[in-house]
PDB file of C-alpha atoms in Angstrom:
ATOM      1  CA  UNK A 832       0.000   0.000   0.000  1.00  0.00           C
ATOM      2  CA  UNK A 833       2.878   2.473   0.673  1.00  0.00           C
ATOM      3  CA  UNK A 834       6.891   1.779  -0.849  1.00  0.00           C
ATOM      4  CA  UNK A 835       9.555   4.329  -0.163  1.00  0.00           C
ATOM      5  CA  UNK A 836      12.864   3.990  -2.738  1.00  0.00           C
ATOM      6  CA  UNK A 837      15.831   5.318  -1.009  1.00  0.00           C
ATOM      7  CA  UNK A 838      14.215   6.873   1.273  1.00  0.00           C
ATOM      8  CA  UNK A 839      16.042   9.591   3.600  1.00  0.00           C
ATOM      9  CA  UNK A 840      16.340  12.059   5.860  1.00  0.00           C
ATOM     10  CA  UNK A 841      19.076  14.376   7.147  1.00  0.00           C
ATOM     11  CA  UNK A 842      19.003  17.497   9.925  1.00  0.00           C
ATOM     12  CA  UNK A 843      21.920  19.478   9.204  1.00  0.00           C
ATOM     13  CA  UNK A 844      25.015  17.061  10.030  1.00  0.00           C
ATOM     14  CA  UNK A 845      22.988  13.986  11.516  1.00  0.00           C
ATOM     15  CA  UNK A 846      21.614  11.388   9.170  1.00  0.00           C
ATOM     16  CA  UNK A 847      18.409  10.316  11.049  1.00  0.00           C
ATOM     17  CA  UNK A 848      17.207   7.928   8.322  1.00  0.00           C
ATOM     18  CA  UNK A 849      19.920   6.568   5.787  1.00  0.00           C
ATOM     19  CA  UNK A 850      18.410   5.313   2.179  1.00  0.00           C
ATOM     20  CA  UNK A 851      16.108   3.111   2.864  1.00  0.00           C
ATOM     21  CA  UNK A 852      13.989   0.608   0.599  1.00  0.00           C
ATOM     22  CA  UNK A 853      10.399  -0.479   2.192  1.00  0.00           C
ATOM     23  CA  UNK A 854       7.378  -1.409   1.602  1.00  0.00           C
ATOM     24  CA  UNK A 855       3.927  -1.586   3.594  1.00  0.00           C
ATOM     25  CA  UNK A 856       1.695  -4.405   2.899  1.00  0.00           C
ATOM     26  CA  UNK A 857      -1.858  -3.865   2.702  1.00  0.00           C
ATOM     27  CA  UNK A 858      -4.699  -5.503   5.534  1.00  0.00           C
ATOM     28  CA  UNK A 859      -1.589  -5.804   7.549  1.00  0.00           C
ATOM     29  CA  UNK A 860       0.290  -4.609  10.918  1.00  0.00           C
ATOM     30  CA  UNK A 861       3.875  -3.454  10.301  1.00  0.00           C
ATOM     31  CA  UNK A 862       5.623  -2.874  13.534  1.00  0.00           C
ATOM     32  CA  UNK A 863       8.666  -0.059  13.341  1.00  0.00           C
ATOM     33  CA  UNK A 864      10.900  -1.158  16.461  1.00  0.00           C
ATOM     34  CA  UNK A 865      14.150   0.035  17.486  1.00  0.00           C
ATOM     35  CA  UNK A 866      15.722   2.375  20.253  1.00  0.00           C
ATOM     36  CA  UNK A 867      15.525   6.482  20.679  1.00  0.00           C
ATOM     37  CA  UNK A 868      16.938   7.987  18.291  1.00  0.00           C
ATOM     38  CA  UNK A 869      17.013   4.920  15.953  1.00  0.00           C
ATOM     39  CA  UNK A 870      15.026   7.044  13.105  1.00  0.00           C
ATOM     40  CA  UNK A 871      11.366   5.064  14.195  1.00  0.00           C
ATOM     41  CA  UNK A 872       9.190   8.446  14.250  1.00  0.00           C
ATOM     42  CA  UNK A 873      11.318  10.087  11.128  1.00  0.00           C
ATOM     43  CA  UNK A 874      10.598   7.293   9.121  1.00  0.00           C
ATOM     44  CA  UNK A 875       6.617   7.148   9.967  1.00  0.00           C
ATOM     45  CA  UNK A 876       6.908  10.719   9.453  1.00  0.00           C
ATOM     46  CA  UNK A 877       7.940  10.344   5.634  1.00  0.00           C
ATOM     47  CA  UNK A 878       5.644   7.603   4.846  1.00  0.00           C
ATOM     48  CA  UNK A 879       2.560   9.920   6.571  1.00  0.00           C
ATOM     49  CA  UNK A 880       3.589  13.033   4.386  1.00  0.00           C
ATOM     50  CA  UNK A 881       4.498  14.946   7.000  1.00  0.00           C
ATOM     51  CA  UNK A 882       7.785  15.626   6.226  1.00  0.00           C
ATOM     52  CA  UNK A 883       9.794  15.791   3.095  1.00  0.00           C
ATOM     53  CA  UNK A 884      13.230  13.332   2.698  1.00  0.00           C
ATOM     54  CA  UNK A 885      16.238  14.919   2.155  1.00  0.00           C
ATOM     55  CA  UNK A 886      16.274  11.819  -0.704  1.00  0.00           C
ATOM     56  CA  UNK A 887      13.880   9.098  -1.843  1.00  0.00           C
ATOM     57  CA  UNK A 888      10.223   8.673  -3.079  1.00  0.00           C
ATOM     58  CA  UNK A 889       6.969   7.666  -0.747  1.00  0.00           C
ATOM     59  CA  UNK A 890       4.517   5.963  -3.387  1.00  0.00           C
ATOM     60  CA  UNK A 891       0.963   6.121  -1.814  1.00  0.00           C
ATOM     61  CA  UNK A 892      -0.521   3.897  -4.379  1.00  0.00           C
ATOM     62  CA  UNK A 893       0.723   5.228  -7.416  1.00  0.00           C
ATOM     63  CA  UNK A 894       1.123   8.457  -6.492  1.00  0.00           C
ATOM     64  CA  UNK A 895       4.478  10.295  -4.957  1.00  0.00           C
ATOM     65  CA  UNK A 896       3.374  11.547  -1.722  1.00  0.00           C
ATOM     66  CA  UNK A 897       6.832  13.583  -2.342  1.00  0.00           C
ATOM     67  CA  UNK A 898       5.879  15.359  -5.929  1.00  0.00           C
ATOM     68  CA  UNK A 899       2.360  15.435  -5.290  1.00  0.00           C
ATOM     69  CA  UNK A 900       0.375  19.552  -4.931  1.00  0.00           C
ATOM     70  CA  UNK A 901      -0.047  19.729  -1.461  1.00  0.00           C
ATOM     71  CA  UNK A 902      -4.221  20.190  -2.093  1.00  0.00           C
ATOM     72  CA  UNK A 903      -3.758  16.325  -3.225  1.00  0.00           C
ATOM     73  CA  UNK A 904      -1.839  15.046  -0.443  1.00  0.00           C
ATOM     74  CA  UNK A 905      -4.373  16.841   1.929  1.00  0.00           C
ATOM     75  CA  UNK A 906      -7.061  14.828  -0.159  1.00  0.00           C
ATOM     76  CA  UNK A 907      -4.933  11.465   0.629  1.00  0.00           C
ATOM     77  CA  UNK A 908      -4.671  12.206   3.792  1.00  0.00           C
ATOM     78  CA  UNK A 909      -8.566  11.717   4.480  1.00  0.00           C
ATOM     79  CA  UNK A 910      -7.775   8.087   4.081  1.00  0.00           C
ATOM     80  CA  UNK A 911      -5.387   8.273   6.911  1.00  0.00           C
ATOM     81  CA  UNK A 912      -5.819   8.281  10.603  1.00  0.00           C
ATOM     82  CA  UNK A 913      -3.003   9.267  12.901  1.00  0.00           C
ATOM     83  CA  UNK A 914      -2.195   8.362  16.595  1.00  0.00           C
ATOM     84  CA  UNK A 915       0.167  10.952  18.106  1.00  0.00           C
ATOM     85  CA  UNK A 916       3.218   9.894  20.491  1.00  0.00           C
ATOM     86  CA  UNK A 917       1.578  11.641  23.201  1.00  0.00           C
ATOM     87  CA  UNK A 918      -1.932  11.701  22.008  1.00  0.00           C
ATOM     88  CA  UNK A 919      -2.360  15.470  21.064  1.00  0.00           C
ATOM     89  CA  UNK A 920      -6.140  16.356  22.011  1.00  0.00           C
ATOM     90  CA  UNK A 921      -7.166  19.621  21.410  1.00  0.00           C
ATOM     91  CA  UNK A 922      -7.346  20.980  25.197  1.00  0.00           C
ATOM     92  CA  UNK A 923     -10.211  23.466  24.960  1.00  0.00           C
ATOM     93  CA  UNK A 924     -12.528  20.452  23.302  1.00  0.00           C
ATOM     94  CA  UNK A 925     -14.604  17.806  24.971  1.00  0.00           C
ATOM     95  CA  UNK A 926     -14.142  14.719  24.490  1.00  0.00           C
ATOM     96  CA  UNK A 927     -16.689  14.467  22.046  1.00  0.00           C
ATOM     97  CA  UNK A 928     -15.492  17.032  19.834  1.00  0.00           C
ATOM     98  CA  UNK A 929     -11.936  16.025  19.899  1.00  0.00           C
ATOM     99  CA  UNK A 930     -13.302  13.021  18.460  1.00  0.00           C
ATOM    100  CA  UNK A 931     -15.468  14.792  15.759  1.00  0.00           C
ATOM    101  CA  UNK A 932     -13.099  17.146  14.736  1.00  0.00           C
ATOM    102  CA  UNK A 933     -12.039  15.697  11.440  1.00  0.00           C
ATOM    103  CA  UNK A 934     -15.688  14.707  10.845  1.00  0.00           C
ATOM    104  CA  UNK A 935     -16.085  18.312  11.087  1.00  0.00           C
ATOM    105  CA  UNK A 936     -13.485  19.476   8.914  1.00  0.00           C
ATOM    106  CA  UNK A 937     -13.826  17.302   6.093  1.00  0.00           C
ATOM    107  CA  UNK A 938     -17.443  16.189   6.151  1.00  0.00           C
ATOM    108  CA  UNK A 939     -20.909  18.202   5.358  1.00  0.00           C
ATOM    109  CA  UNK A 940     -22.556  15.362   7.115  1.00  0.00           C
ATOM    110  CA  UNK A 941     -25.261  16.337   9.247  1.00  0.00           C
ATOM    111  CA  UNK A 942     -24.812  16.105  12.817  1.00  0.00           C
ATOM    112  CA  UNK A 943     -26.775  13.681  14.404  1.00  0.00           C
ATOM    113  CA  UNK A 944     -25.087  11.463  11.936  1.00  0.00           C
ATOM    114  CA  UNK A 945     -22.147  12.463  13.629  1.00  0.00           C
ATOM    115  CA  UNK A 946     -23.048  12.202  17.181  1.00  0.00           C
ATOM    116  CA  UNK A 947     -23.918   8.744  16.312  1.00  0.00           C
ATOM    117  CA  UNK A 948     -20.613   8.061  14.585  1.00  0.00           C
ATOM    118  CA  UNK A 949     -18.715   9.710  17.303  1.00  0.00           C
ATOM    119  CA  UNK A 950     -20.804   7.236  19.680  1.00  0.00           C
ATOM    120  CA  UNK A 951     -19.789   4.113  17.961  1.00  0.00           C
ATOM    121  CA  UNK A 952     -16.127   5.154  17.870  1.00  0.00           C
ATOM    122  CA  UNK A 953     -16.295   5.779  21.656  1.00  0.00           C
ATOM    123  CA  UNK A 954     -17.828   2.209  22.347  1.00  0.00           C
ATOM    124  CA  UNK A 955     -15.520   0.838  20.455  1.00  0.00           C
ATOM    125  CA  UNK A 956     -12.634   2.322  22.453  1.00  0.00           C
ATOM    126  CA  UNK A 957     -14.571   1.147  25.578  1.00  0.00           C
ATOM    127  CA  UNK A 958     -15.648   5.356  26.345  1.00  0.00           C
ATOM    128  CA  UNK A 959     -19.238   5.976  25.431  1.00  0.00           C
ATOM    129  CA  UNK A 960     -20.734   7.983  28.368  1.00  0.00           C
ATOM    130  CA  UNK A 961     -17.279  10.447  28.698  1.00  0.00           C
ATOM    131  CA  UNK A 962     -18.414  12.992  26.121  1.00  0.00           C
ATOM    132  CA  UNK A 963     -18.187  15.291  27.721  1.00  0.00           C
ATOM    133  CA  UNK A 964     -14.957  14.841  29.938  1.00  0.00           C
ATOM    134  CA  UNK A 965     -12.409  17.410  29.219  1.00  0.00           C
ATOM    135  CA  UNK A 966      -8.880  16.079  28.393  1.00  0.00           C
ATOM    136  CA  UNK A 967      -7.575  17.428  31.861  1.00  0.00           C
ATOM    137  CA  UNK A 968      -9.655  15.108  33.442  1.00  0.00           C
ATOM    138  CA  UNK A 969      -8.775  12.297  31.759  1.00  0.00           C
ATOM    139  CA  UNK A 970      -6.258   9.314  32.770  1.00  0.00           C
ATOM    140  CA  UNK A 971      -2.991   8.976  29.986  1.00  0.00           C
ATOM    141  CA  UNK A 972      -4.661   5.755  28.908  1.00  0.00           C
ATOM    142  CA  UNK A 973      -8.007   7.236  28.443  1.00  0.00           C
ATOM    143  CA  UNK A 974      -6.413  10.440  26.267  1.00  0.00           C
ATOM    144  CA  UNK A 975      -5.124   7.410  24.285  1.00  0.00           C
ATOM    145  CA  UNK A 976      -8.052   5.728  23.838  1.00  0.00           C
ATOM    146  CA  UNK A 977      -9.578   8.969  22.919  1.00  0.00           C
ATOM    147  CA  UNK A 978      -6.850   9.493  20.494  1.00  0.00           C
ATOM    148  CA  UNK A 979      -7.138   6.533  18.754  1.00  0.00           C
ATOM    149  CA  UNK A 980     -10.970   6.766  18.676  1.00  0.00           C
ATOM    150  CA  UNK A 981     -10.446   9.902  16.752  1.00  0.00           C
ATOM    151  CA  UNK A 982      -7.426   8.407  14.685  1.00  0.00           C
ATOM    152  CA  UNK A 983     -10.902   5.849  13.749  1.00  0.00           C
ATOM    153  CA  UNK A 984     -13.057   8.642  12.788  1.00  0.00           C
ATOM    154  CA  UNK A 985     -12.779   8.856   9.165  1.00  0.00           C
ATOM    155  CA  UNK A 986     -12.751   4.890   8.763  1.00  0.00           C
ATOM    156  CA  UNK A 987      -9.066   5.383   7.241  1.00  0.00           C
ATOM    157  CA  UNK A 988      -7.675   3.049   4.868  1.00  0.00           C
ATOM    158  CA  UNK A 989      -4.625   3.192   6.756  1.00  0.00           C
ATOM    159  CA  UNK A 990      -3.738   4.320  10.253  1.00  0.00           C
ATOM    160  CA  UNK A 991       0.009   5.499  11.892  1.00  0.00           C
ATOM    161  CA  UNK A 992       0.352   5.044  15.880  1.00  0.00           C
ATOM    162  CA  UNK A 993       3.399   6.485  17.517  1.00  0.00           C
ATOM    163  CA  UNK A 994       4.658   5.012  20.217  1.00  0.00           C
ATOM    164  CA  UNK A 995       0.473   4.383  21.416  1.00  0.00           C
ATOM    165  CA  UNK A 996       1.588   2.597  24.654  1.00  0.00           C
ATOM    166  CA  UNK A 997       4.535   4.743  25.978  1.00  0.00           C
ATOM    167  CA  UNK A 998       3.710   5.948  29.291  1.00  0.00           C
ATOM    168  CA  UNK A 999       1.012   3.580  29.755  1.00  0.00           C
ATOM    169  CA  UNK A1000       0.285   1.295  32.342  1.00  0.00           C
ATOM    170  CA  UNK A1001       0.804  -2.819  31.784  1.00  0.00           C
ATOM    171  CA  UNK A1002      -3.210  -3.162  31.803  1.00  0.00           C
ATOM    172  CA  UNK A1003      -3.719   0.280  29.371  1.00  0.00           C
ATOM    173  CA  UNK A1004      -0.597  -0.556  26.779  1.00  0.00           C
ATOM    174  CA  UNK A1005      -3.084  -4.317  26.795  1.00  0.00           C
ATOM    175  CA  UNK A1006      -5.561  -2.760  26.136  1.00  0.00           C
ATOM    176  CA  UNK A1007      -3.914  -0.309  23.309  1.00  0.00           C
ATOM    177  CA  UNK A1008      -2.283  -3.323  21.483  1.00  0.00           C
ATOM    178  CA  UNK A1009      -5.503  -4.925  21.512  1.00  0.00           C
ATOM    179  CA  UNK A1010      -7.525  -2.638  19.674  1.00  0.00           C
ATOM    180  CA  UNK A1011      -4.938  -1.662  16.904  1.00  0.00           C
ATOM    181  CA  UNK A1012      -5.156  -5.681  16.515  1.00  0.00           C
ATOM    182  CA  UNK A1013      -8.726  -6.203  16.554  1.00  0.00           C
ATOM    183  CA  UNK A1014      -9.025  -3.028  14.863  1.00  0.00           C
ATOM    184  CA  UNK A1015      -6.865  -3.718  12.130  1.00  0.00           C
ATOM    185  CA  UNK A1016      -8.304  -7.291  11.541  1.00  0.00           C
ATOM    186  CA  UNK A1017     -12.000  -6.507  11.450  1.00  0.00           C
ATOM    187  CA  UNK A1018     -11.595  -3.382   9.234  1.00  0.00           C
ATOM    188  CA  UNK A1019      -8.857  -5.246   7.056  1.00  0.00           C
ATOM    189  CA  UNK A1020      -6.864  -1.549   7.988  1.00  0.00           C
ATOM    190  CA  UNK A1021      -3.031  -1.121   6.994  1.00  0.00           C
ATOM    191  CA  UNK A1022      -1.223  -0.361  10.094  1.00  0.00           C
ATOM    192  CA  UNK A1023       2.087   1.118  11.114  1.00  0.00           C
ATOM    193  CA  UNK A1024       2.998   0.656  14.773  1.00  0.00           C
ATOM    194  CA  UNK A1025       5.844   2.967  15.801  1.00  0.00           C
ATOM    195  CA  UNK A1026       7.351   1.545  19.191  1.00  0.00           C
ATOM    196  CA  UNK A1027      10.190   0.430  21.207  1.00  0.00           C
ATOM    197  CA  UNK A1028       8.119  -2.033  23.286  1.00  0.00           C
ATOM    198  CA  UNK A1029       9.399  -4.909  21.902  1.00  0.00           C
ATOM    199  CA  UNK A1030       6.501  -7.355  23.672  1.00  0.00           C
ATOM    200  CA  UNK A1031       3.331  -4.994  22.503  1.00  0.00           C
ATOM    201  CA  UNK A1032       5.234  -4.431  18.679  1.00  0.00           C
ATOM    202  CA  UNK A1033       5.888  -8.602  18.302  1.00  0.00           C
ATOM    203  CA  UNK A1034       2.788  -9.382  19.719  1.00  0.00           C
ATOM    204  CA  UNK A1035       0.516  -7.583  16.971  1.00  0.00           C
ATOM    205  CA  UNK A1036       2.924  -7.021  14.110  1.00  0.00           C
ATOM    206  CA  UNK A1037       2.593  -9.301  10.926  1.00  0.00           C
ATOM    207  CA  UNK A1038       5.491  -7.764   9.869  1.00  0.00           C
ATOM    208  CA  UNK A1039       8.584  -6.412  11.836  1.00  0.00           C
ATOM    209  CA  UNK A1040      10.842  -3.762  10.857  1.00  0.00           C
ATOM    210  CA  UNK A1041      14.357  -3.124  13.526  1.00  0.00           C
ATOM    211  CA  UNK A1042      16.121   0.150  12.892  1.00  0.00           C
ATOM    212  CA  UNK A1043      19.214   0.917  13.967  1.00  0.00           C
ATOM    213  CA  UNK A1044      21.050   4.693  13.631  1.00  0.00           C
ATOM    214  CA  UNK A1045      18.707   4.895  10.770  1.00  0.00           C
ATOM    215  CA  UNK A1046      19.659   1.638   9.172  1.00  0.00           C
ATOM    216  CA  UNK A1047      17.270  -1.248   8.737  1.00  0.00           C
ATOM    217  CA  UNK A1048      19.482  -4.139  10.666  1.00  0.00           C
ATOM    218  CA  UNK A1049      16.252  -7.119  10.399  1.00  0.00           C
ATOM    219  CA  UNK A1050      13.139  -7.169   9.179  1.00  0.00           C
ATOM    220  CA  UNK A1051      10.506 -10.299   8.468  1.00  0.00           C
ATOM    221  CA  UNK A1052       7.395 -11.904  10.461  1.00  0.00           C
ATOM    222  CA  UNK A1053       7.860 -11.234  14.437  1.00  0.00           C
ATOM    223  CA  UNK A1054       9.215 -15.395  14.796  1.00  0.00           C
ATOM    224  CA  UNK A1055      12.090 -14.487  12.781  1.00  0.00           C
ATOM    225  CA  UNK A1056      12.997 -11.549  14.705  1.00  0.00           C
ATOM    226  CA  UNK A1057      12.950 -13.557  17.607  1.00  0.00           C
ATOM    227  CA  UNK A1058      15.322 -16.154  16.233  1.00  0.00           C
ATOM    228  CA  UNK A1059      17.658 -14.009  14.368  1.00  0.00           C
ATOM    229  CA  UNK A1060      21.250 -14.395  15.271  1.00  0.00           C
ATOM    230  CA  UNK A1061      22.088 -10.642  14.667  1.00  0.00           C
ATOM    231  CA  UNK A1062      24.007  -9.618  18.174  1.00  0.00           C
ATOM    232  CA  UNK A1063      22.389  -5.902  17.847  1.00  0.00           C
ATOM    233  CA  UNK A1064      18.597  -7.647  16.974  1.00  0.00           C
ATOM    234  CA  UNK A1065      19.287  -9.714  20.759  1.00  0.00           C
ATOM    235  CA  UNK A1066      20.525  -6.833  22.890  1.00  0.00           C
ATOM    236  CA  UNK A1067      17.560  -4.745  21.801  1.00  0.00           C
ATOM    237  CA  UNK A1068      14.927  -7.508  22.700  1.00  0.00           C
ATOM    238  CA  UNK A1069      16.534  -8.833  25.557  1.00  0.00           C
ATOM    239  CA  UNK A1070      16.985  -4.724  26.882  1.00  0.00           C
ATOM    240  CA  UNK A1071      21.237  -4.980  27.392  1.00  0.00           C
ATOM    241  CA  UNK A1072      22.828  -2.403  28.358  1.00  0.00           C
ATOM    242  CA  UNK A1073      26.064  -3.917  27.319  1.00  0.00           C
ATOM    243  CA  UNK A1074      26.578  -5.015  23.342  1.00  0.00           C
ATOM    244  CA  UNK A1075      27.405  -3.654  20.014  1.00  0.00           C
ATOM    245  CA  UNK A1076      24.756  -1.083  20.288  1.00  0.00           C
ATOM    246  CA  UNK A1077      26.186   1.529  22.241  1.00  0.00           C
ATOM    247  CA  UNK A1078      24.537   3.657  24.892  1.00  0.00           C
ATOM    248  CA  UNK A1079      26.350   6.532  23.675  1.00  0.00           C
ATOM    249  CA  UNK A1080      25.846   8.849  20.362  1.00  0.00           C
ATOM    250  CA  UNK A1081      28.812  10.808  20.801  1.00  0.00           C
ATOM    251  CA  UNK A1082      31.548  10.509  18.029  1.00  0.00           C
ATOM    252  CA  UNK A1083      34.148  12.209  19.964  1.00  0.00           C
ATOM    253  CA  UNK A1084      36.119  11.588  23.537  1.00  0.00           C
ATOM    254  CA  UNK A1085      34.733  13.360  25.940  1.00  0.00           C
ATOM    255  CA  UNK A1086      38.044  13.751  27.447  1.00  0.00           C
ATOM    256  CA  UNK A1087      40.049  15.392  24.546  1.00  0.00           C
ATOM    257  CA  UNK A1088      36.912  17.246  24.212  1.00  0.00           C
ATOM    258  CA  UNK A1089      37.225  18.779  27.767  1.00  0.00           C
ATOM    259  CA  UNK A1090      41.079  19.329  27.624  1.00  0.00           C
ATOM    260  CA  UNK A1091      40.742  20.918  23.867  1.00  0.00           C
ATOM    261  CA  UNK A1092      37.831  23.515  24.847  1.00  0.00           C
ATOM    262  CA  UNK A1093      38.859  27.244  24.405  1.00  0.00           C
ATOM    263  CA  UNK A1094      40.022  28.856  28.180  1.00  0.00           C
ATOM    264  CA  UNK A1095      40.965  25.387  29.910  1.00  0.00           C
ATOM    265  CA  UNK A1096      43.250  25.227  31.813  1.00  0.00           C
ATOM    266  CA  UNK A1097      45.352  22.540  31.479  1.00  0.00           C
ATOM    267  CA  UNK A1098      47.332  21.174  34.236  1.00  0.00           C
ATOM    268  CA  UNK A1099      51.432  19.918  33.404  1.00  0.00           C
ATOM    269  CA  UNK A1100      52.742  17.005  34.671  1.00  0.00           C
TER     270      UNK A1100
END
C-alpha cells in the first residue's frame, strides 16, 4: 500500500534515516521497532507526508506523496488516521469534539449522523458515556483511547500510531495493542505501529521492521525476529545495556573534548 525507494532524511550534520527501501503491505500490521533515536518516528513521518526526505520517493498507491500539490496530499490524507506519540487532544474540546473534529473538517454530514458516529467510535474504544470529559480530566490511557478513537473517525484506509503505549500502564498498553489488533483485523486496515516495546510491537505485528542509527538491521514476520542471530537484533529484545549497540551517540572523547575547549586550563605534569 505504501513503498519508499531510497528513502532519507538528514538534519543538518545527523543522518536520522539513511536510504532506505520499504514497503507496507496492505490488511496488515507493520511494527517499526528500534531504540531512541534509531530514526522510528522520522521514518513514519515520511511515509505519513508529514515531512519531506532529504532523498527518496513515498509511493501512496501510485502516487508520490513527495511530488504530489499539497491540495492532493491533503485529499490522501482523508484516508489516513493518525495516533500521536503523546496523544495530542485539542485541550479546549470535549471529548466528544476532539473526536469529531475531522468529521467536522472534512465532512458536510449532518450532525446527528455524527453524534452517532462519534458514539460508535467511543464504544468501540470502551468510552461511550465520557463525552463530555475534558482532556484534563482524563487518565494517559483514556487520552489514548480517545486518540485513537479519533485516529478511527474517518474509517481510514490506513492508520500510523506512535509510540500508542509509551507511558502507559501494563493493563492500558493491553488494552492499546488490543484494539490496533482487533481493529486492524476486522476493518482489514493497513497499520504502522511505531514503538520500542518490543513485547506490545511482536505481539501484533505481521510484519517487523528493527532500525538501527537509521539503518534497517532485520526485518521479516515477528518469529524471525525472535530467532535471528544478529548480536544488535538480541541486545535490543533482551533490553542490554552492554553489546554492540552503544549507549552513547557521541563521536568524539569526551576527554580530549574537555582538555581541547577554548580557556581550559590545562594542568602539566
Amino acid at each position: 500500500m505504501i513503498r519508499g525507494e531510497q528513502l532519507s532524511k538528514s538534519y543538518g550534520d545527523v543522518a536520522a534515516l539513511s536510504p532506505t527501501d520499504i514497503q507496507i503491505r496492505a490488511g496488515k500490521i507493520t511494527a517499526i521497532m528500534g531504540g531512541s533515536g534509531s530514526g522510528k518516528t522520522t521514518l513514519l513521518r515520511l511515509l505519513a507526508g508529514l515531512e519531506k526526505p532529504s532523498s527518496g520517493h513515498v509511493w501512496y498507491g501510485d502516487e508520490d506523496l513527495c511530488s504530489i500539490a499539497d491540495q492532493r496530499l491533503y485529499e490522501l490524507r482523508q484516508s489516513m488516521g493518525m495516533l500521536f506519540q503523546y496523544s495530542a487532544l485539542l485541550n479546549s474540546l470535549n471529548v466528544y469534539d476532539n473526536v469529531a473534529f475531522p468529521l467536522h473538517e472534512h465532512t458536510d454530514l449532518d450532525e446527528t449522523i455524527i453524534q452517532t458516529m462519534v458514539s460508535m467510535k467511543l464504544e468501540q474504544v470502551g468510552l461511550r458515556g465520557f463525552e463530555e470529559m475534558m482532556p484534563s480530566e482524563l487518565s494517559g490511557g483514556m487520552a489514548k483511547r480517545v486518540a485513537f478513537a479519533r485516529a478511527m473517525s474517518m474509517d481510514p484506509k490506513i492508520v500510523f500510531f506512535d509510540e500508542p503505549t509509551s507511558g502507559l500502564d501494563p493493563i492500558s498498553a493491553g488494552v492499546i495493542s488490543t484494539l490496533i489488533r482487533d481493529t486492524a483485523s476486522k476493518n482489514r486496515m493497513t497499520s504502522i505501529v511505531v514503538t520500542h516495546d518490543v513485547q506490545a510491537g511482536l505481539s501484533i505485528a505481521d510484519h517487523v521492521i528493527l532500525l538501527w542509527q537509521g539503518c534497517i538491521i532485520a526485518k521479516g514476520p515477528p518469529d524471525a525476529i525472535r530467532d535471528s542471530d544478529d548480536a544488535r537484533v538480541q541486545q535490543f529484545l533482551e533490553g542490554r545495556p552492554d553489546g554492540p549497540i552503544p549507549f552513547s551517540r557521541s563521536t568524539t572523547s569526551y576527554i580530549d573534548d574537555l582538555t581541547h575547549r577554548p580557556g581550559t586550563v590545562r594542568l602539566s605534569s
